[in-house]
PDB file of C-alpha atoms and ligand atoms in Angstrom:
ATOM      1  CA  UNK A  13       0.000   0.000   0.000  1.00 81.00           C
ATOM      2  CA  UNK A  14       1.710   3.252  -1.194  1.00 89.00           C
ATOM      3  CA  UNK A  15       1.014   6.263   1.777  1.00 95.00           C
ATOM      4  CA  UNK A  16      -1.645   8.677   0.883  1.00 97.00           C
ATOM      5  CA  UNK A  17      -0.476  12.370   1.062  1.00 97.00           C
ATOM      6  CA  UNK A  18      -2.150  13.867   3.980  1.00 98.00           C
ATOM      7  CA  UNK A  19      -1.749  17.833   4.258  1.00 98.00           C
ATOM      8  CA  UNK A  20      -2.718  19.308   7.650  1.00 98.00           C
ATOM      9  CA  UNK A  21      -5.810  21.392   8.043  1.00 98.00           C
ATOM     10  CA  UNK A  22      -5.393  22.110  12.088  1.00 98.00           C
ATOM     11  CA  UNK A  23      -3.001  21.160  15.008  1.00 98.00           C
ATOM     12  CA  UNK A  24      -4.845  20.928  18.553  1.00 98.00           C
ATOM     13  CA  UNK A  25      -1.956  21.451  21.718  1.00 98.00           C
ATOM     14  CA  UNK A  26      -4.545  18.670  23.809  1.00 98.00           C
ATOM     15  CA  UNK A  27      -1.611  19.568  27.017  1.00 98.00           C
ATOM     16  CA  UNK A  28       2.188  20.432  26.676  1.00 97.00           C
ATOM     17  CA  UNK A  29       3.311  17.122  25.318  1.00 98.00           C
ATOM     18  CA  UNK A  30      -0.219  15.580  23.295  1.00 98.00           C
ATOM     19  CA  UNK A  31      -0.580  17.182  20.077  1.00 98.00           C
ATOM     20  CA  UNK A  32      -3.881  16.561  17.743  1.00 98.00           C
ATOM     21  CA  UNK A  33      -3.786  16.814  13.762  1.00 98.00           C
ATOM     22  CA  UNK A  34      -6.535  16.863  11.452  1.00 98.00           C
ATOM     23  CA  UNK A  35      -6.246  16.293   8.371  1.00 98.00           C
ATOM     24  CA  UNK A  36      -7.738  16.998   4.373  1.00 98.00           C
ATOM     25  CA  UNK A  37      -8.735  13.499   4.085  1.00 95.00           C
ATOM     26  CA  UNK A  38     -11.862  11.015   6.134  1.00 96.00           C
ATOM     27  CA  UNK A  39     -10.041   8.021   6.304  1.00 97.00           C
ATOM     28  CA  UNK A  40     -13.373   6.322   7.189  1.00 97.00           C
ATOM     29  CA  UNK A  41     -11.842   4.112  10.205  1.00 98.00           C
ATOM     30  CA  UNK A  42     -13.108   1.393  12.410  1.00 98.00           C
ATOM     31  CA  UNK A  43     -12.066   3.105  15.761  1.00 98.00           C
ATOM     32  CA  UNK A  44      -9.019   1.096  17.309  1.00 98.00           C
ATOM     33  CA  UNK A  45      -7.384   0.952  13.810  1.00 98.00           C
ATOM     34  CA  UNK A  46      -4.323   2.956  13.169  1.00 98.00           C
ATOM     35  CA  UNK A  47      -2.106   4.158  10.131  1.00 98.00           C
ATOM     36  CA  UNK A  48       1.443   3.949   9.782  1.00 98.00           C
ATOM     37  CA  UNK A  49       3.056   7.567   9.580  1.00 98.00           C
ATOM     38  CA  UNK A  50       5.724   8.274   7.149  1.00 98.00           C
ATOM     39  CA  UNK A  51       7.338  11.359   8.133  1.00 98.00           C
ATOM     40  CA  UNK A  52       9.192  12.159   5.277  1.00 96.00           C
ATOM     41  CA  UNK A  53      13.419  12.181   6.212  1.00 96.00           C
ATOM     42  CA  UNK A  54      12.984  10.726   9.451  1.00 98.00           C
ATOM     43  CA  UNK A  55      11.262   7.443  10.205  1.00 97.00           C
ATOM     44  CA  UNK A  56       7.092   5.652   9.837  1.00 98.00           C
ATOM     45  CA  UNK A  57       5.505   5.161  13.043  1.00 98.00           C
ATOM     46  CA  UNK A  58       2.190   3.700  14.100  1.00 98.00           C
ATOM     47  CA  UNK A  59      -0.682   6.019  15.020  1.00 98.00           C
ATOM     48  CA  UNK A  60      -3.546   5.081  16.441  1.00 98.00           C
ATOM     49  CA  UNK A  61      -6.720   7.002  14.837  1.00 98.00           C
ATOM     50  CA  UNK A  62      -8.440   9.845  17.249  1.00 98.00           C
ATOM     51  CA  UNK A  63     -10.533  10.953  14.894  1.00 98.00           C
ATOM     52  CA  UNK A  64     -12.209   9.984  11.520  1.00 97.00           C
ATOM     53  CA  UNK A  65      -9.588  12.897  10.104  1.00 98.00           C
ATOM     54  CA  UNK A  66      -7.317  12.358  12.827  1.00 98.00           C
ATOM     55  CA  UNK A  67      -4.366  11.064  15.223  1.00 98.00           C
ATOM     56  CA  UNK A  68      -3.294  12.671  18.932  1.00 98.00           C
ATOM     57  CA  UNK A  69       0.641  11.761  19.522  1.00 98.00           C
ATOM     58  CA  UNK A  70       2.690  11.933  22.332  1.00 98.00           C
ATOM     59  CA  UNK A  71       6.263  13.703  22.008  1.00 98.00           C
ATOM     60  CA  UNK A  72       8.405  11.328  22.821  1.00 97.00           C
ATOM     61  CA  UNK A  73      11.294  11.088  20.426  1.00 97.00           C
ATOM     62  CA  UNK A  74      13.264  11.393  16.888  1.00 97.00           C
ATOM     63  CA  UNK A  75       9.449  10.905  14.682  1.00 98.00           C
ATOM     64  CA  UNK A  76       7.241  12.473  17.259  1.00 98.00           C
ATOM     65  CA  UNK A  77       9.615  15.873  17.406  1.00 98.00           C
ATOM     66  CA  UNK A  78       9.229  16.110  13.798  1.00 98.00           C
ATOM     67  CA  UNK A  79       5.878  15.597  13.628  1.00 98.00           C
ATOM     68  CA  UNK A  80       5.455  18.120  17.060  1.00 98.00           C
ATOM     69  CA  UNK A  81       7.663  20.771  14.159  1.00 98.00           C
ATOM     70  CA  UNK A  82       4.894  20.538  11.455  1.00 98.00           C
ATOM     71  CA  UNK A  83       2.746  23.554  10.748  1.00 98.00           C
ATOM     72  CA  UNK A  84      -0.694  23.769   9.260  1.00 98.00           C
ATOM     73  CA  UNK A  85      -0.288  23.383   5.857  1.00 98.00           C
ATOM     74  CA  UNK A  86       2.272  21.019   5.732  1.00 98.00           C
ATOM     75  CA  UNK A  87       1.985  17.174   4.636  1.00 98.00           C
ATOM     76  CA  UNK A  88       2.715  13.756   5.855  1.00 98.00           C
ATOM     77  CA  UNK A  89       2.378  10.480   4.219  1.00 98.00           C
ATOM     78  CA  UNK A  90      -0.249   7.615   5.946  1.00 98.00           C
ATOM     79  CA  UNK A  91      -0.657   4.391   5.307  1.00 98.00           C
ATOM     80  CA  UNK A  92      -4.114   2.950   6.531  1.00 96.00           C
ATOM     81  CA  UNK A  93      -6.099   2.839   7.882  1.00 98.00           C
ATOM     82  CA  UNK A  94      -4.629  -0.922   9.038  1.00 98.00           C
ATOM     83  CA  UNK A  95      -4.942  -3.545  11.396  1.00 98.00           C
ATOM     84  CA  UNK A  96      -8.736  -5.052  12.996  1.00 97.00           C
ATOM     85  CA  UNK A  97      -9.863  -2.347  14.997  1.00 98.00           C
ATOM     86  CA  UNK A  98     -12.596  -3.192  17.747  1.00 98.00           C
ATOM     87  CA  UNK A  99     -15.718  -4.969  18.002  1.00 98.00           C
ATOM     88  CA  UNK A 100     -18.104  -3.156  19.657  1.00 98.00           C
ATOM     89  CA  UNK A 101     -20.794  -5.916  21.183  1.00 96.00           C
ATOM     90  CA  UNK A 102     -23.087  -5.717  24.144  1.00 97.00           C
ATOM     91  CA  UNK A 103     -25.451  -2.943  25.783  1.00 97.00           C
ATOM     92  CA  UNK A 104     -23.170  -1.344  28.250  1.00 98.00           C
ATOM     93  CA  UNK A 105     -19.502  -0.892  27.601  1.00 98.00           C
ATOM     94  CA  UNK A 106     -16.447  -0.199  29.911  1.00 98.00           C
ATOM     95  CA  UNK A 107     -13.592   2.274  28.280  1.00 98.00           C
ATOM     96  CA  UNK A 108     -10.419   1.946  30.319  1.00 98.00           C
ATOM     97  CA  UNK A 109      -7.477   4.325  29.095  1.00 97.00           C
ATOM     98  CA  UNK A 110      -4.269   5.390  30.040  1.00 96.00           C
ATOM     99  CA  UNK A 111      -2.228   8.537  28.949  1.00 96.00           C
ATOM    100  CA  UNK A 112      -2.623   8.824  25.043  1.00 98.00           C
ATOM    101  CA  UNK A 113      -4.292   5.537  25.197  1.00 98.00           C
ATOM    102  CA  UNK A 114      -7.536   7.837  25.515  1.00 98.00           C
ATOM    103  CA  UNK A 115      -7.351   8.805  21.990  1.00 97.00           C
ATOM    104  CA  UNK A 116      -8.480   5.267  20.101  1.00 98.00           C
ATOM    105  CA  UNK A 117     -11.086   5.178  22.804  1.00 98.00           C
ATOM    106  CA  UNK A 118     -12.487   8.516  22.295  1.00 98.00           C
ATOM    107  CA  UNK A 119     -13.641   7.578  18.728  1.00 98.00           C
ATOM    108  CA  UNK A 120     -15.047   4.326  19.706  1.00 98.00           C
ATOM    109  CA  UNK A 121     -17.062   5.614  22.586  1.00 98.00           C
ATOM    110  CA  UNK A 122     -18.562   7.917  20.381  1.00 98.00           C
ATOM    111  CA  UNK A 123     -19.339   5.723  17.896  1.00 98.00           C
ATOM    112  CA  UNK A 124     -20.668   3.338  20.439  1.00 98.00           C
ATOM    113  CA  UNK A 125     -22.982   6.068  21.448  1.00 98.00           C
ATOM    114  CA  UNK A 126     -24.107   6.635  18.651  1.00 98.00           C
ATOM    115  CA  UNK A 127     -25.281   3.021  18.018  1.00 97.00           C
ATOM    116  CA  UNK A 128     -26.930   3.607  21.531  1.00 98.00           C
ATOM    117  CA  UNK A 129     -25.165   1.756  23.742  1.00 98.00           C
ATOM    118  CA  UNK A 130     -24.406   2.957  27.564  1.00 98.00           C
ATOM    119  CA  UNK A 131     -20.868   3.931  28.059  1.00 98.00           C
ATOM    120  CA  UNK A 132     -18.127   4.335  30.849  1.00 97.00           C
ATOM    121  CA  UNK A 133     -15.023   5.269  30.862  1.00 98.00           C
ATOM    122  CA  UNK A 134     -12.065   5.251  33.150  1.00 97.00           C
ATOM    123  CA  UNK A 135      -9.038   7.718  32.090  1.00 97.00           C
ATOM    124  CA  UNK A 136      -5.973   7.311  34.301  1.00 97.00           C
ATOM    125  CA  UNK A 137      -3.189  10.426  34.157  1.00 97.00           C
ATOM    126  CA  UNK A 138       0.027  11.168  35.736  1.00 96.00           C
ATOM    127  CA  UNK A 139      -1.425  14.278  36.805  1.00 97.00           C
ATOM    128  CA  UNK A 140      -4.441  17.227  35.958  1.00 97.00           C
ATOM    129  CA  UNK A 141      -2.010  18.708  33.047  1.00 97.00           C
ATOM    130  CA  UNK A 142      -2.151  15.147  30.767  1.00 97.00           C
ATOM    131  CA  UNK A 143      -5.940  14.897  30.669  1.00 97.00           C
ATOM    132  CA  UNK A 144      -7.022  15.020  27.560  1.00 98.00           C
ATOM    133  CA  UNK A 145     -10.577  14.584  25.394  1.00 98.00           C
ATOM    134  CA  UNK A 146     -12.397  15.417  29.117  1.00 97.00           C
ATOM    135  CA  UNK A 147     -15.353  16.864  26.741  1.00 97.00           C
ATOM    136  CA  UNK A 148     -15.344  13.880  24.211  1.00 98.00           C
ATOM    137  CA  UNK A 149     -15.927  11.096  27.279  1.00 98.00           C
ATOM    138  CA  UNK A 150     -18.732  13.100  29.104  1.00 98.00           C
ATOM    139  CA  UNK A 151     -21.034  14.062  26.095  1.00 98.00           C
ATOM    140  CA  UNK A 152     -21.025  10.151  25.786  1.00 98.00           C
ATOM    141  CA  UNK A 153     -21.616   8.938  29.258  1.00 97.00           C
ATOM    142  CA  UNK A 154     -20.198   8.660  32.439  1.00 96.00           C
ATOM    143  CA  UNK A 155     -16.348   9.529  32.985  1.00 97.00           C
ATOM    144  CA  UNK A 156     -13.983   8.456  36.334  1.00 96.00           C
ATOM    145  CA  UNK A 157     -10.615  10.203  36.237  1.00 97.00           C
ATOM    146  CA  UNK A 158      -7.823   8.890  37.862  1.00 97.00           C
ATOM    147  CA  UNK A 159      -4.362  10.854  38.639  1.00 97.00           C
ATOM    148  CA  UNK A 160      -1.179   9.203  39.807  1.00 95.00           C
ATOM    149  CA  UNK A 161      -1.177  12.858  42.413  1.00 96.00           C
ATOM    150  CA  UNK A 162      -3.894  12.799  43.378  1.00 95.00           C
ATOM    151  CA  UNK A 163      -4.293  16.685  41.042  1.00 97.00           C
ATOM    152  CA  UNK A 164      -7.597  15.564  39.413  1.00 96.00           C
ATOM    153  CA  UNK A 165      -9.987  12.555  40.053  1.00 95.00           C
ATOM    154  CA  UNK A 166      -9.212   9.878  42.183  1.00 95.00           C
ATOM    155  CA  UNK A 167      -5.523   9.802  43.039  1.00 95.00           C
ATOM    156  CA  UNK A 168      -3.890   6.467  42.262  1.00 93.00           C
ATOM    157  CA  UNK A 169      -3.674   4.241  39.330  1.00 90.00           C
ATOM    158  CA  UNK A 170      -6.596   3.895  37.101  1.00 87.00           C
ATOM    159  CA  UNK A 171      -6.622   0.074  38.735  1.00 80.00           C
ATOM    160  CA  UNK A 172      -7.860   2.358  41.970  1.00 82.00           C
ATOM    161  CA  UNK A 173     -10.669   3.161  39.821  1.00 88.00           C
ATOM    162  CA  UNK A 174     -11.933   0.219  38.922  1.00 89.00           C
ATOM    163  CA  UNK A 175     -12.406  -0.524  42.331  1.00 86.00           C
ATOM    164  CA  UNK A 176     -15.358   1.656  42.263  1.00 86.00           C
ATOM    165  CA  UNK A 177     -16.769   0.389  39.258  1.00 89.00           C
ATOM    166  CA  UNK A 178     -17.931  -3.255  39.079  1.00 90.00           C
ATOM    167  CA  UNK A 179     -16.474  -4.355  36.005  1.00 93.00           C
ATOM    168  CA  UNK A 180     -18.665  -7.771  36.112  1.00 93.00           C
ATOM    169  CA  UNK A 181     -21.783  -4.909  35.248  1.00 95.00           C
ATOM    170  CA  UNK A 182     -20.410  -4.650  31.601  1.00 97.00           C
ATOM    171  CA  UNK A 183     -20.943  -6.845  28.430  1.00 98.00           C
ATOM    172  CA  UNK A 184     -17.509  -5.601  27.204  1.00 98.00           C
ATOM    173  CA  UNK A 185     -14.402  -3.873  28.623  1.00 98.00           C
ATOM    174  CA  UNK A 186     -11.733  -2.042  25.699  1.00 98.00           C
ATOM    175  CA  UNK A 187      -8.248  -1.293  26.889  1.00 98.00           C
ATOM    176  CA  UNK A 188      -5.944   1.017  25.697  1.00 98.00           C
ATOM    177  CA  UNK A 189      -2.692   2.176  27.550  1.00 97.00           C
ATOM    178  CA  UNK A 190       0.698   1.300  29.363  1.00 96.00           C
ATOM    179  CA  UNK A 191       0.861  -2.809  28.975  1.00 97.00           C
ATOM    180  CA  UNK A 192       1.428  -2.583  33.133  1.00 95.00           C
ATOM    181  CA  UNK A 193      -2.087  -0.877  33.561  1.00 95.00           C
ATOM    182  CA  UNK A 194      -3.923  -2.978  30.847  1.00 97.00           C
ATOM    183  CA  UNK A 195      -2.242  -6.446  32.587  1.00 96.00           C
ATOM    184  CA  UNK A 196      -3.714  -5.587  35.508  1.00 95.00           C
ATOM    185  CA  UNK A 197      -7.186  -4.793  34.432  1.00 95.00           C
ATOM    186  CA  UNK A 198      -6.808  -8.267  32.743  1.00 96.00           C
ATOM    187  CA  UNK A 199      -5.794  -9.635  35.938  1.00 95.00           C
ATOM    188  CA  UNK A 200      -8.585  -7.811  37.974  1.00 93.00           C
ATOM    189  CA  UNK A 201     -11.007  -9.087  36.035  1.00 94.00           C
ATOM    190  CA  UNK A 202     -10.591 -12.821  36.243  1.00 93.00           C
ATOM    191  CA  UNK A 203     -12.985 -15.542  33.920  1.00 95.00           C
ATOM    192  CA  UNK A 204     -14.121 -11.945  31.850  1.00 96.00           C
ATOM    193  CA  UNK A 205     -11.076 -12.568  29.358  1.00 97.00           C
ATOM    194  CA  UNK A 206     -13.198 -13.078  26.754  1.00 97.00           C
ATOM    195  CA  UNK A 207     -15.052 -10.048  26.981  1.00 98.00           C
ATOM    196  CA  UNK A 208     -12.178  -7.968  26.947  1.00 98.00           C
ATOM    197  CA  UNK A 209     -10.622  -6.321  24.359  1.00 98.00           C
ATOM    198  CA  UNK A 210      -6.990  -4.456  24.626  1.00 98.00           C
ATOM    199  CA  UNK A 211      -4.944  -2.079  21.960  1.00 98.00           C
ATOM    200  CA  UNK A 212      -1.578  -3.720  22.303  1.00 97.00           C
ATOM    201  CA  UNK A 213       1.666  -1.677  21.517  1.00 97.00           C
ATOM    202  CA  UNK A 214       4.151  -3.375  19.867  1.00 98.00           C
ATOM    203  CA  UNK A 215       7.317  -2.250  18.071  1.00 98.00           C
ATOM    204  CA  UNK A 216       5.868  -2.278  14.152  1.00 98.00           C
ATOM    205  CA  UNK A 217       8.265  -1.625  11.219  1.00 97.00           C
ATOM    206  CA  UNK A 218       6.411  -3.397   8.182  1.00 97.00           C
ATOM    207  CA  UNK A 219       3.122  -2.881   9.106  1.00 97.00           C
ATOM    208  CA  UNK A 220       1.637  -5.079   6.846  1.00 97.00           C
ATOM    209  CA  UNK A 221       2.963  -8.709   8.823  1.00 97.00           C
ATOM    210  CA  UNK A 222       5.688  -9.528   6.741  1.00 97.00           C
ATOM    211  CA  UNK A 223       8.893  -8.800   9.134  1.00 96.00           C
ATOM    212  CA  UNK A 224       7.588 -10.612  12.381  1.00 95.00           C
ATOM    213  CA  UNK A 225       8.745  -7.649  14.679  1.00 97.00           C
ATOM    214  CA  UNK A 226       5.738  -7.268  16.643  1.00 98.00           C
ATOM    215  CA  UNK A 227       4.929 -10.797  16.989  1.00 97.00           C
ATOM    216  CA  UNK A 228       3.894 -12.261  20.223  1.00 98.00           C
ATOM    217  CA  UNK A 229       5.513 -14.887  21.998  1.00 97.00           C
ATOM    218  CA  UNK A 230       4.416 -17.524  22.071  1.00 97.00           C
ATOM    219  CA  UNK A 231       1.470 -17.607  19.751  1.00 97.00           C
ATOM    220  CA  UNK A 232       2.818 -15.498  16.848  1.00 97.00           C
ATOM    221  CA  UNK A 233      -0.011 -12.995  16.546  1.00 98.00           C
ATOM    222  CA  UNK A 234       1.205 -10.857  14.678  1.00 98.00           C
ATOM    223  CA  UNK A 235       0.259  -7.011  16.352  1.00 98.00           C
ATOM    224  CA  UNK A 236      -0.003  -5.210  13.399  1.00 98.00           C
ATOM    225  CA  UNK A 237      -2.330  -7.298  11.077  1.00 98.00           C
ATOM    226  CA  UNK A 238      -3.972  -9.486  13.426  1.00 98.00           C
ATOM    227  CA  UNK A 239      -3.902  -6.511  16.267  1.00 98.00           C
ATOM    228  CA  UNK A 240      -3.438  -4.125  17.467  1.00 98.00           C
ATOM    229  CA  UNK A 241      -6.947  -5.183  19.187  1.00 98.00           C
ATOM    230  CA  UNK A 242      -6.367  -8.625  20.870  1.00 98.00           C
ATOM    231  CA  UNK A 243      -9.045 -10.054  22.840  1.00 98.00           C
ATOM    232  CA  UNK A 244      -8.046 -10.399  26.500  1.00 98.00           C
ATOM    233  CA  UNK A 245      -8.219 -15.053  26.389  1.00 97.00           C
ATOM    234  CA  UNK A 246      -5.795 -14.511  23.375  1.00 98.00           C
ATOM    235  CA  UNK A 247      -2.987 -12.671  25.620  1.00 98.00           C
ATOM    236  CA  UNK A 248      -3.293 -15.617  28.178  1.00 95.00           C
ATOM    237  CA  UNK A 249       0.016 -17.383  28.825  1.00 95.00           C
ATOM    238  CA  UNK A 250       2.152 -14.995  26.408  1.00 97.00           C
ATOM    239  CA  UNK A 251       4.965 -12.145  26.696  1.00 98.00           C
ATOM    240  CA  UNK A 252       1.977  -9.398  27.271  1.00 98.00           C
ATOM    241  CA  UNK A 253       2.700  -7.717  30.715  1.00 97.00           C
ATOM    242  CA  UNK A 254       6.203  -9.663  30.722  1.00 97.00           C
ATOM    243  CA  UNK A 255       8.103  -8.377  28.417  1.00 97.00           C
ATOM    244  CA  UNK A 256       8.481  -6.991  24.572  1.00 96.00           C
ATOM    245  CA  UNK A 257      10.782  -6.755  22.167  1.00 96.00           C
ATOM    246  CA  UNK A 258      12.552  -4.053  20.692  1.00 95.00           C
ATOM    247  CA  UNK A 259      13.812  -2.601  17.404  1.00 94.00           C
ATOM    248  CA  UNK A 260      16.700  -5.231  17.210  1.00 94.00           C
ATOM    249  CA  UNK A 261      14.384  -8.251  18.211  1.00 94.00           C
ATOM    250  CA  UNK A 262      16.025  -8.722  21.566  1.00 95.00           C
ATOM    251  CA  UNK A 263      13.517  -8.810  24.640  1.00 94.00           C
ATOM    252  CA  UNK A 264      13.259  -5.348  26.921  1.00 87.00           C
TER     253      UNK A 264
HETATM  254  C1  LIG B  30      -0.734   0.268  17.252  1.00 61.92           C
HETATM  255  C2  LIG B  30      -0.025   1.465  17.860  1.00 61.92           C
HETATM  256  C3  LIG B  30      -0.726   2.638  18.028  1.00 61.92           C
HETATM  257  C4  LIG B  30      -0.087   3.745  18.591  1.00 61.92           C
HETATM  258  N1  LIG B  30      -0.826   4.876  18.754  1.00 61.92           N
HETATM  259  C5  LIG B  30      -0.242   5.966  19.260  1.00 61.92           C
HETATM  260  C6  LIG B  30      -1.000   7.182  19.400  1.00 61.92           C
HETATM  261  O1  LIG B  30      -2.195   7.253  19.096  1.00 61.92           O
HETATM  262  N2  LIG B  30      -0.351   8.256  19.893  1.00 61.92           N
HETATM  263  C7  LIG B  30       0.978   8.212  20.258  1.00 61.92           C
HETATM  264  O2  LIG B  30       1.497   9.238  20.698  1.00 61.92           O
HETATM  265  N3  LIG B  30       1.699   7.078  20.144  1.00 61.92           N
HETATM  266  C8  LIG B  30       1.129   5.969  19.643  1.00 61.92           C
HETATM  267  N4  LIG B  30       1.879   4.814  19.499  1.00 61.92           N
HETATM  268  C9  LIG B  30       3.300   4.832  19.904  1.00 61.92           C
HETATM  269  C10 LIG B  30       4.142   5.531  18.833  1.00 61.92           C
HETATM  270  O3  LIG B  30       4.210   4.717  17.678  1.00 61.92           O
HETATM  271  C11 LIG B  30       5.563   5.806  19.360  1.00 61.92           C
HETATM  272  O4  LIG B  30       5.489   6.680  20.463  1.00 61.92           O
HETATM  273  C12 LIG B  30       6.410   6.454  18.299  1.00 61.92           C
HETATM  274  O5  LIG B  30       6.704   5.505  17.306  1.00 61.92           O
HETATM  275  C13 LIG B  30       7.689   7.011  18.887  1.00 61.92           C
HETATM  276  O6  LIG B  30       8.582   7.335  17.844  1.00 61.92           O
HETATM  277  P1  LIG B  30       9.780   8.375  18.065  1.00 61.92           P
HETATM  278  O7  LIG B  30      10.683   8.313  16.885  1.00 61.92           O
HETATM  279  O8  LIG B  30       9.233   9.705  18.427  1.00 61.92           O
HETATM  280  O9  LIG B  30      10.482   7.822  19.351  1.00 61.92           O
HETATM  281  P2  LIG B  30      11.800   6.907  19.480  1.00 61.92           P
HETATM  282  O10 LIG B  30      12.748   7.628  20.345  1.00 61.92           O
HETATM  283  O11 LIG B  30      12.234   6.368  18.167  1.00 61.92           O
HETATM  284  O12 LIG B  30      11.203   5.689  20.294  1.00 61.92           O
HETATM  285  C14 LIG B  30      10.719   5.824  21.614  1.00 61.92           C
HETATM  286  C15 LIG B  30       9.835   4.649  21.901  1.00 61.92           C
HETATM  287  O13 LIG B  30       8.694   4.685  21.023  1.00 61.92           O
HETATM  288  C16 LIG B  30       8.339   3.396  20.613  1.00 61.92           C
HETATM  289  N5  LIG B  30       8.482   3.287  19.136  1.00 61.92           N
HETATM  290  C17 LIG B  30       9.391   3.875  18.338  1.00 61.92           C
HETATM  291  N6  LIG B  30       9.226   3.507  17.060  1.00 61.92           N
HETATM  292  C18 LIG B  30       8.208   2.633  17.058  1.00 61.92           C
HETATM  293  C19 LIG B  30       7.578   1.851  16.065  1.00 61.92           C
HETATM  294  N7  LIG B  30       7.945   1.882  14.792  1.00 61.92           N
HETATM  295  N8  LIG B  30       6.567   1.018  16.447  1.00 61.92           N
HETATM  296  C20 LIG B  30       6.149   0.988  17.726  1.00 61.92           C
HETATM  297  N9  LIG B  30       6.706   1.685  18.718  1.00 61.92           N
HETATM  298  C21 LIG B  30       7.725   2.490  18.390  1.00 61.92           C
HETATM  299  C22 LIG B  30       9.276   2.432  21.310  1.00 61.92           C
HETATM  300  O14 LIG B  30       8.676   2.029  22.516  1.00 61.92           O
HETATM  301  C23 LIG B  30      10.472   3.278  21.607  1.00 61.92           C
HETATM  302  O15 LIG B  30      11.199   2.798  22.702  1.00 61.92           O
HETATM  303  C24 LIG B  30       1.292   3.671  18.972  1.00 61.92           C
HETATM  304  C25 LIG B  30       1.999   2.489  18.790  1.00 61.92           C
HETATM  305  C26 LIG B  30       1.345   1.389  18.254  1.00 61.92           C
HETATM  306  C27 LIG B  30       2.109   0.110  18.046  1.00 61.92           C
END
C-alpha cells in the first residue's frame, strides 16, 4: 500500500506534550485501527486514529519531534487505515485508558454512542495537566478520572478506579494504555477474558505482517495485522505484561 499524502488542516496542543492533527482526508476508520506515519526524512511510526480525520501523539522522540515541528499546511504520508480495529458488542460498555491511550477510545465511545449503547469510561493520568478529550468522554456517558497525584480525580492508578466500578456490570471492557495498567485490568477481572478487548503496543516496522517484529511470543499474533486489538483469552500465557521486544528483536 503506497502512503496517501495527507496535508494538515489544524493542530490541537490537547496539554504540553499531546498534540492533535486533522487532516484533508476522512479516512473512514473502524475506531481502534491505526495508520502507519511516514514522516518524510525521518522514520514511519504507528498512530492510532483519534478521529475519523485524525491522530493525537505523544512527544516522545526522533518521529514524534518532527511531527510536534509541522505547521498547518504542511503534509505527511499515511498508510491505513490498518490492522482489525474493535468490536463493539453488548449494551453497556467499559472504556479503560491510560495517557494517550484515551485517543483510540475517544472515537469508539462515540461511535458506540451513537449506536446507543451505555458507556463508561475510566481515564488514568500522571497528573491534571495530561488529561485530555475530558469533553469527548462526558457528552457520551459517564467519565472516572484517575491521577497518579492525586491533582484531578481519584488519586492512584486507574486500577484504583476500577475498584469503584464493578467491572462484572459490563458486556464488554476495551483497553488502551501502558501494557502494566492494561495487565492488571486483565488480571482484575478474572474468567471476563473473553469479553475484553486491549490495543496492544508493539514495536511495528512493516506494518503489513511480513517482518515478524511485533509478533507475540508464544502464539505469533502478529500485532499489526492481526492486532493491534487482541481479545483479552488470546494474551493468556504470552509475553503481554512480561516483556516486549525491541527494534533489534532482543527482549526489553
Ligand atoms: C498500534 C499502535 C498505536 C499507537 N498509537 C499511538 C497514538 O495514538 N499516539 C501516540 O502518541 N503514540 C502511539 N503509538 C506509539 C508511537 O508509535 C511511538 O510513540 C512512536 O513511534 C515514537 O517514535 P519516536 O521516533 O518519536 O520515538 P523513538 O525515540 O524512536 O522511540 C521511543 C519509543 O517509542 C516506541 N516506538 C518507536 N518507534 C516505534 C515503532 N515503529 N513502532 C512501535 N513503537 C515504536 C518504542 O517504545 C520506543 O522505545 C502507537 C503504537 C502502536 C504500536
Amino acid at each position: 500500500m503506497r502512503p496517501k499524502n495527507a496535508r494538515i488542516v489544524e493542530i490541537v496542543h490537547e496539554t504540553a506534550s499531546v498534540r492533535t492533527l486533522r487532516f484533508d482526508l476522512d479516512l473512514d476508520p473502524v475506531p481502534g485501527q491505526y495508520l502507519m506515519v511516514w514522516v518524510r526524512e525521518v522514520d514511519e511510526v504507528p498512530m492510532s486514529i483519534s478521529y475519523r480525520n485524525g491522530i493525537t501523539v505523544q512527544l516522545v522522540g526522533e518521529a514524534t519531534r518532527a511531527i510536534f515541528d509541522l505547521e498547518v499546511g504542511d503534509s505527511l504520508g499515511l498508510r491505513g487505515p490498518l490492522g482489525n480495529g474493535f468490536v463493539l458488542s453488548g449494551d453497556r460498555i467499559l472504556l479503560v485508558g491510560g495517557g494517550v491511550g484515551a485517543a483510540p477510545l475517544a472515537l469508539l465511545g462515540e461511535a458506540a454512542s451513537e449506536r446507543g449503547m451505555e458507556v463508561s469510561t475510566l481515564l488514568g493520568f500522571r497528573c491534571c495537566n495530561d488529561l485530555i478529550f475530558r469533553e469527548r468522554f462526558e457528552r457520551i456517558g459517564d467519565l472516572v478520572i484517575t491521577t497518579d497525584d492525586g491533582s484531578e480525580g481519584i488519586c492512584g492508578r486507574a486500577s484504583a478506579g476500577l475498584e469503584r466500578l464493578n467491572p462484572r456490570d459490563y458486556d464488554q471492557i476495551y483497553l488502551c494504555g501502558p501494557e502494566p495498567m492494561m495487565a492488571d485490568v486483565i488480571g482484575r477481572c478474572r474468567g471476563m477474558e473473553t469479553k475484553i478487548q486491549a490495543s496492544i503496543d508493539r514495536y511495528f516496522k512493516c506494518g503489513m505482517g511480513i517482518c515478524g517484529s511485533c509478533a507475540i511470543d508464544p502464539t505469533g499474533i502478529r500485532v499489526c495485522v492481526e492486532g493491534p486489538v487482541i481479545r483479552g483469552d488470546q494474551l493468556a500465557g504470552t509475553e503481554f505484561g512480561r516483556y516486549r521486544r525491541g527494534p533489534n528483536g532482543l527482549k526489553k
